[in-house]
Amino acid sequence: MLIDNRSREALLAEIDALRLRLEESEQILQGYERVYRILVETMNEGAAILTMDGVILYCNNRLATLLQVALDQLIGSSLGAYVTPPDYPLITSLLENHTQGCDNQELSLISGVGKSIPVLFSCCSIGFSGNQRISVIITNNTEYKQTEMELFASEKGFRLLAEGIPQIVWVTRADGWNCYFNQQWVEYTGLTLEESYGHGWNKPFHPDDQQRAWDAWQNAVINNDSYSLECRLRRADGIYRWWLIRGVPVLNNAGNIQNWFGTCTDIDNIKQAETLIQIAAEAERERAATALRESESLYRAIGESIDYGVWVCDSEGSNIYASSSFLNLVGLTQDQCSNFGWNNVLHPDDAESTLLAWQECIRTGSVCDMEHRFRGADGQWHPILTRGVPVRDKNGNIKYWAGINLDITQQKKTEALLRESDRRKDEFLAMLGHELRNPLSPISNVAQILSSFPLQESTLNWATETLNRNVTHITKLVDDLLDVSRITRGLVKIQRERVELVKLLKDLTESILPLIQTKHQTLSLELPSQPIYLLGDPIRLTQVFANLLNNAVKYTDAGGCIDLRVGVECSSIFVHVRDNGMGIEPQLLPHIFDLFIQGRIELDRSEGGLGLGLTLAKKLIELHGGQITAHSQGVNQGSQFLIQLPGLVDKTILAKPLIPQSPTKETDQSLRILLIDDNEDVVESTALWFEMSGHQIAIARNGTQGVSTAQTFKPDVILLDIGLPDIDGYQVVRKLRDLPTTRRVLIIALSGYMLNKTLLEEVTDFDYYLLKPPNFDQLRNLLAEYKRSNLRTGDLYT
């Protein structure tokens, strides 16, 4: 048939294309041949390829080491030369029946120095018809059994090891009854240990493997022989994977089987690799090349699925692969990365040190371990932890570098937050020490003056005012600390009632007006003429607005202006507190409501404070269903705080305060008051106040004495400490409520402990729960209300 020139040229072009694809396939095959050779050289077992008559064509270094014979001396020799005479017929039979293969057959070899070596011998046939070879795997059985015995010698060590390794570990009794599986078995199969013990281990086997597995195990038990089997086990999600199951008998000192010890190793990937190798060996080159390309895609997909960046470099340090996770992070293509483009996205301060360190790793072959910053596609600098190791050939030469790039941005942020938290904690502790020493100093001074000199009335009045002022200051510091603790744990319960906000703010501003006048500041009020009602806790709301106004005074210079404005819009109440003081720094503004945060404070800290006020204000406003925000244009630009609260349309009083908030007119009738407290200073000073107020006082120093005194003294009111030396106040109050003389008296708990969820369950027998130090105005109101209430009922003394 004649072929014209055009057809001939097309045919020649197609032949050239086929030749190129064939050469590419050969190169790929050669590459994978090198990979498989590396795998064989790194095996713990001896491996060899034999001719059909037993001559060694190839073997790895592990086999040469095992036989103590030089590698070049082994190659070309007959394997039979290294088999003991009793086992020579056995190995001859195994090699002749190579088509059937064998797995872990026990026999003995002779080393180059004449020493007998017990081994496990496995073989199978490989290659095409007419060009067949025998593949041999030889395992040192002495090392294997010795290792297993040493592991089993210590049950504790065995269990720690068994639970720590990725393999499934199992133990049976001498009769084959399973008595132990590690947690890996439970997690993989989904079976409980109770379902697996005994012979229940056979349940997850593939139906096609169950009988074969059972027969192999029974044969091992009957013959006291090692057990080895490859089979498929069902995973908890129903997927079957291939596993290598091995078991060996553990002998006692008498030589009898004590237990069986075994492992299950996941060989599914190996089985898949073996399948790929068999396909590559039996198919034509083009099909083998296709299968290898698919395998390469699979491994690449595995690399791409990992969260952190995977990379590979050649022996000279040039990148040949980087996973998409890293390329997407830094916005590079593979070509750019391969041409040292990754250097262009390094932080300028890290570029030189990174290159020098990498070049040193290339030169010395040391492990690469460095931390540096890369510019991400988002424009941000990302701290990256880079780690890599050299991959060497059998001669120790570096062929590749493989490693990871891990984005540790979140870890760095967490570390920075922890450092900032520690810094703020240290500053707060120093601030707290300073704030406590300031009021303690005048208290200590006044106490020494009172004890050392006779004082005139004017000096005594000064001392009293000084003590009251500084005790009040310390009490507020402690209250703020306890309030923060209770609020952050969700223990604060606001006492809701109808509150007229305009009146509350007017009363508050009148109380702080002397402070404003002292600093020659101006307070501007813009309050509605009509009442504004909301449902809230008046004490807590006063605390919030007092904190804001005190801050405005504190951070505004003399002659400054402070504005307080209130408005109503869409059933919401808005309160503005604004000043023209020192303002808030931009970097501080987002954290202004965090714990222990304060603006610039001079070294003398003449204004004081712990940085808790705004935190408390925010939490308390949120408990009222509102919100608070802060605004400032910057330093020396003033500050503004905006509070939004839900208004109250219904003006009906919904709840009565737990404790009267305004003084009640006292009657002239005195009360019999019993103080039960073991603190000498507290009880004496409290008793003195009650006596000077015209009441009759009795004192008890512990709980037992208090119960006894109550029966004889017959008090109207009892102040009871919680922490007493013999029995606590909760037990005392229960005893008092059981007595006829004190069943209905007013009992007030006086304690240094804040109420929490546990204490709330204990205070049901008390009428009130007050914190130390007692507020005498509050006590006076309680007693007046108690007397007024009982006078109405005629039941003061019961």
Coordinates of N, CA, C and O in Angstrom, one line a residue, residues 87-151:
D87 N 17.7 -28.4 58.5 CA 16.7 -27.6 57.8 C 16.9 -27.5 56.3 O 16.1 -26.9 55.6
Y88 N 18.0 -28.1 55.8 CA 18.3 -28.0 54.3 C 17.1 -28.6 53.5 O 16.7 -28.0 52.5
P89 N 16.6 -29.8 53.9 CA 15.5 -30.4 53.1 C 14.3 -29.5 53.1 O 13.6 -29.4 52.1
L90 N 14.1 -28.8 54.3 CA 12.9 -28.0 54.4 C 13.0 -26.8 53.5 O 12.1 -26.5 52.7
I91 N 14.1 -26.1 53.5 CA 14.3 -24.9 52.6 C 14.3 -25.3 51.1 O 13.7 -24.5 50.3
T92 N 14.8 -26.5 50.8 CA 14.8 -26.9 49.4 C 13.4 -27.1 49.0 O 13.0 -26.7 47.9
S93 N 12.6 -27.7 49.9 CA 11.1 -27.9 49.5 C 10.4 -26.6 49.4 O 9.6 -26.5 48.5
L94 N 10.7 -25.6 50.3 CA 10.0 -24.4 50.2 C 10.3 -23.6 48.9 O 9.5 -23.0 48.3
L95 N 11.6 -23.7 48.5 CA 12.0 -23.0 47.3 C 11.4 -23.7 46.0 O 11.0 -23.0 45.1
E96 N 11.3 -25.0 46.1 CA 10.7 -25.7 45.0 C 9.3 -25.5 44.8 O 8.7 -25.5 43.7
N97 N 8.6 -25.2 45.9 CA 7.2 -24.9 45.9 C 6.9 -23.4 46.0 O 6.0 -22.9 46.7
H98 N 7.8 -22.6 45.3 CA 7.7 -21.2 45.4 C 6.4 -20.6 44.9 O 6.0 -19.5 45.3
T99 N 5.8 -21.3 44.0 CA 4.5 -20.7 43.5 C 3.4 -20.7 44.6 O 2.6 -19.8 44.6
Q100 N 3.5 -21.6 45.6 CA 2.6 -21.5 46.7 C 3.0 -20.5 47.8 O 2.2 -20.0 48.5
G101 N 4.3 -20.4 47.9 CA 4.9 -19.4 48.8 C 4.8 -20.0 50.3 O 4.2 -21.0 50.5
C102 N 5.4 -19.3 51.2 CA 5.4 -19.6 52.6 C 5.5 -18.4 53.4 O 6.0 -17.4 52.9
D103 N 5.0 -18.4 54.6 CA 5.0 -17.2 55.5 C 5.4 -17.6 56.9 O 4.8 -18.4 57.6
N104 N 6.6 -17.0 57.3 CA 7.1 -17.1 58.6 C 7.3 -18.6 59.0 O 6.9 -19.0 60.1
Q105 N 8.0 -19.3 58.2 CA 8.4 -20.7 58.5 C 9.6 -20.6 59.4 O 10.6 -20.0 59.1
E106 N 9.6 -21.3 60.5 CA 10.7 -21.3 61.4 C 11.8 -22.3 61.0 O 11.5 -23.5 60.7
L107 N 13.0 -21.8 60.8 CA 14.2 -22.7 60.5 C 15.4 -22.0 61.0 O 15.4 -20.9 61.6
S108 N 16.6 -22.6 60.9 CA 17.8 -22.1 61.4 C 18.8 -21.9 60.3 O 18.9 -22.7 59.3
L109 N 19.6 -20.7 60.3 CA 20.6 -20.4 59.4 C 22.0 -20.5 60.1 O 22.0 -20.4 61.3
I110 N 23.0 -20.6 59.3 CA 24.4 -20.6 59.9 C 25.1 -19.3 59.5 O 25.1 -19.0 58.3
S111 N 25.6 -18.6 60.5 CA 26.3 -17.3 60.2 C 27.6 -17.6 59.6 O 28.1 -18.7 59.6
G112 N 28.3 -16.5 59.2 CA 29.6 -16.6 58.7 C 30.6 -17.1 59.7 O 31.7 -17.6 59.3
V113 N 30.3 -17.0 61.0 CA 31.3 -17.5 62.0 C 30.8 -18.8 62.6 O 31.3 -19.2 63.6
G114 N 29.8 -19.4 61.9 CA 29.4 -20.8 62.3 C 28.4 -20.8 63.4 O 28.1 -21.9 64.0
K115 N 27.7 -19.7 63.7 CA 26.7 -19.6 64.8 C 25.3 -19.9 64.2 O 25.0 -19.4 63.1
S116 N 24.5 -20.7 64.9 CA 23.2 -21.0 64.5 C 22.2 -19.9 64.8 O 22.3 -19.4 65.9
I117 N 21.4 -19.5 63.8 CA 20.5 -18.3 64.0 C 19.1 -18.7 63.7 O 18.8 -19.1 62.6
P118 N 18.2 -18.8 64.7 CA 16.8 -19.1 64.4 C 16.1 -18.0 63.7 O 16.2 -16.8 64.2
V119 N 15.4 -18.3 62.6 CA 14.8 -17.2 61.8 C 13.4 -17.6 61.4 O 13.0 -18.8 61.5
L120 N 12.6 -16.6 61.0 CA 11.3 -16.8 60.3 C 11.6 -16.6 58.8 O 12.0 -15.5 58.4
F121 N 11.2 -17.6 58.0 CA 11.5 -17.6 56.6 C 10.2 -17.5 55.8 O 9.3 -18.2 56.0
S122 N 10.1 -16.4 54.9 CA 9.0 -16.3 54.0 C 9.5 -16.1 52.6 O 10.5 -15.5 52.4
C123 N 8.7 -16.7 51.6 CA 9.1 -16.6 50.2 C 7.9 -16.6 49.4 O 6.8 -17.0 49.7
C124 N 8.1 -16.0 48.2 CA 7.0 -16.0 47.2 C 7.7 -15.8 45.8 O 8.8 -15.4 45.7
S125 N 6.9 -16.2 44.8 CA 7.4 -16.1 43.4 C 7.1 -14.7 42.8 O 6.0 -14.2 43.1
I126 N 8.0 -14.1 42.0 CA 7.8 -12.9 41.4 C 8.2 -12.9 40.0 O 9.0 -13.8 39.6
G127 N 7.8 -12.0 39.1 CA 8.2 -12.0 37.7 C 7.2 -12.6 36.8 O 6.2 -13.2 37.2
F128 N 7.6 -12.6 35.5 CA 6.8 -13.2 34.4 C 7.2 -14.7 34.2 O 8.3 -15.1 34.6
S129 N 6.4 -15.4 33.5 CA 6.7 -16.7 33.1 C 7.9 -16.7 32.2 O 8.0 -16.0 31.3
G130 N 8.9 -17.6 32.6 CA 10.1 -17.6 31.8 C 11.2 -16.7 32.4 O 12.4 -16.8 32.0
N131 N 10.8 -15.8 33.2 CA 11.8 -14.9 33.8 C 11.4 -14.7 35.3 O 11.3 -13.6 35.8
Q132 N 11.2 -15.8 36.0 CA 10.7 -15.8 37.4 C 11.9 -15.7 38.4 O 13.0 -16.2 38.1
R133 N 11.6 -15.1 39.5 CA 12.6 -15.1 40.6 C 11.8 -15.4 41.9 O 10.6 -15.4 41.9
I134 N 12.6 -15.6 42.9 CA 12.0 -15.9 44.2 C 12.4 -14.8 45.2 O 13.6 -14.5 45.4
S135 N 11.3 -14.2 45.8 CA 11.5 -13.1 46.8 C 11.6 -13.8 48.2 O 10.7 -14.6 48.5
V136 N 12.6 -13.4 49.0 CA 12.7 -14.0 50.3 C 12.8 -12.9 51.4 O 13.5 -11.9 51.2
I137 N 12.1 -13.1 52.5 CA 12.1 -12.3 53.7 C 12.6 -13.1 54.9 O 12.0 -14.1 55.2
I138 N 13.6 -12.7 55.6 CA 14.2 -13.5 56.7 C 14.2 -12.6 57.9 O 14.8 -11.5 57.9
T139 N 13.5 -13.0 59.0 CA 13.4 -12.3 60.3 C 14.2 -13.0 61.4 O 14.0 -14.2 61.5
N140 N 15.0 -12.2 62.1 CA 15.7 -12.8 63.3 C 14.7 -13.2 64.4 O 14.2 -12.3 65.1
N141 N 14.5 -14.5 64.5 CA 13.5 -14.9 65.5 C 13.9 -14.8 66.9 O 13.2 -14.6 67.9
T142 N 15.3 -14.8 67.1 CA 15.8 -14.7 68.5 C 15.5 -13.3 69.0 O 15.0 -13.1 70.2
E143 N 15.8 -12.2 68.2 CA 15.5 -10.9 68.7 C 14.0 -10.7 68.9 O 13.6 -10.0 69.8
Y144 N 13.2 -11.2 68.0 CA 11.8 -11.1 68.1 C 11.2 -11.6 69.4 O 10.5 -11.0 70.1
K145 N 11.6 -12.9 69.7 CA 11.1 -13.5 70.9 C 11.6 -12.9 72.1 O 11.0 -12.7 73.1
Q146 N 12.9 -12.5 72.1 CA 13.5 -11.9 73.3 C 12.8 -10.6 73.6 O 12.5 -10.3 74.8
T147 N 12.6 -9.8 72.6 CA 11.9 -8.5 72.8 C 10.5 -8.7 73.4 O 10.1 -8.0 74.3
E148 N 9.8 -9.7 72.8 CA 8.4 -10.0 73.4 C 8.5 -10.4 74.8 O 7.6 -10.0 75.6
M149 N 9.4 -11.2 75.2 CA 9.5 -11.7 76.6 C 9.9 -10.6 77.5 O 9.4 -10.5 78.6
E150 N 10.8 -9.7 77.1 CA 11.2 -8.6 77.9 C 10.0 -7.6 78.1 O 9.8 -7.1 79.2
L151 N 9.2 -7.4 77.1 CA 8.0 -6.5 77.2 C 7.0 -7.1 78.2 O 6.4 -6.4 79.0

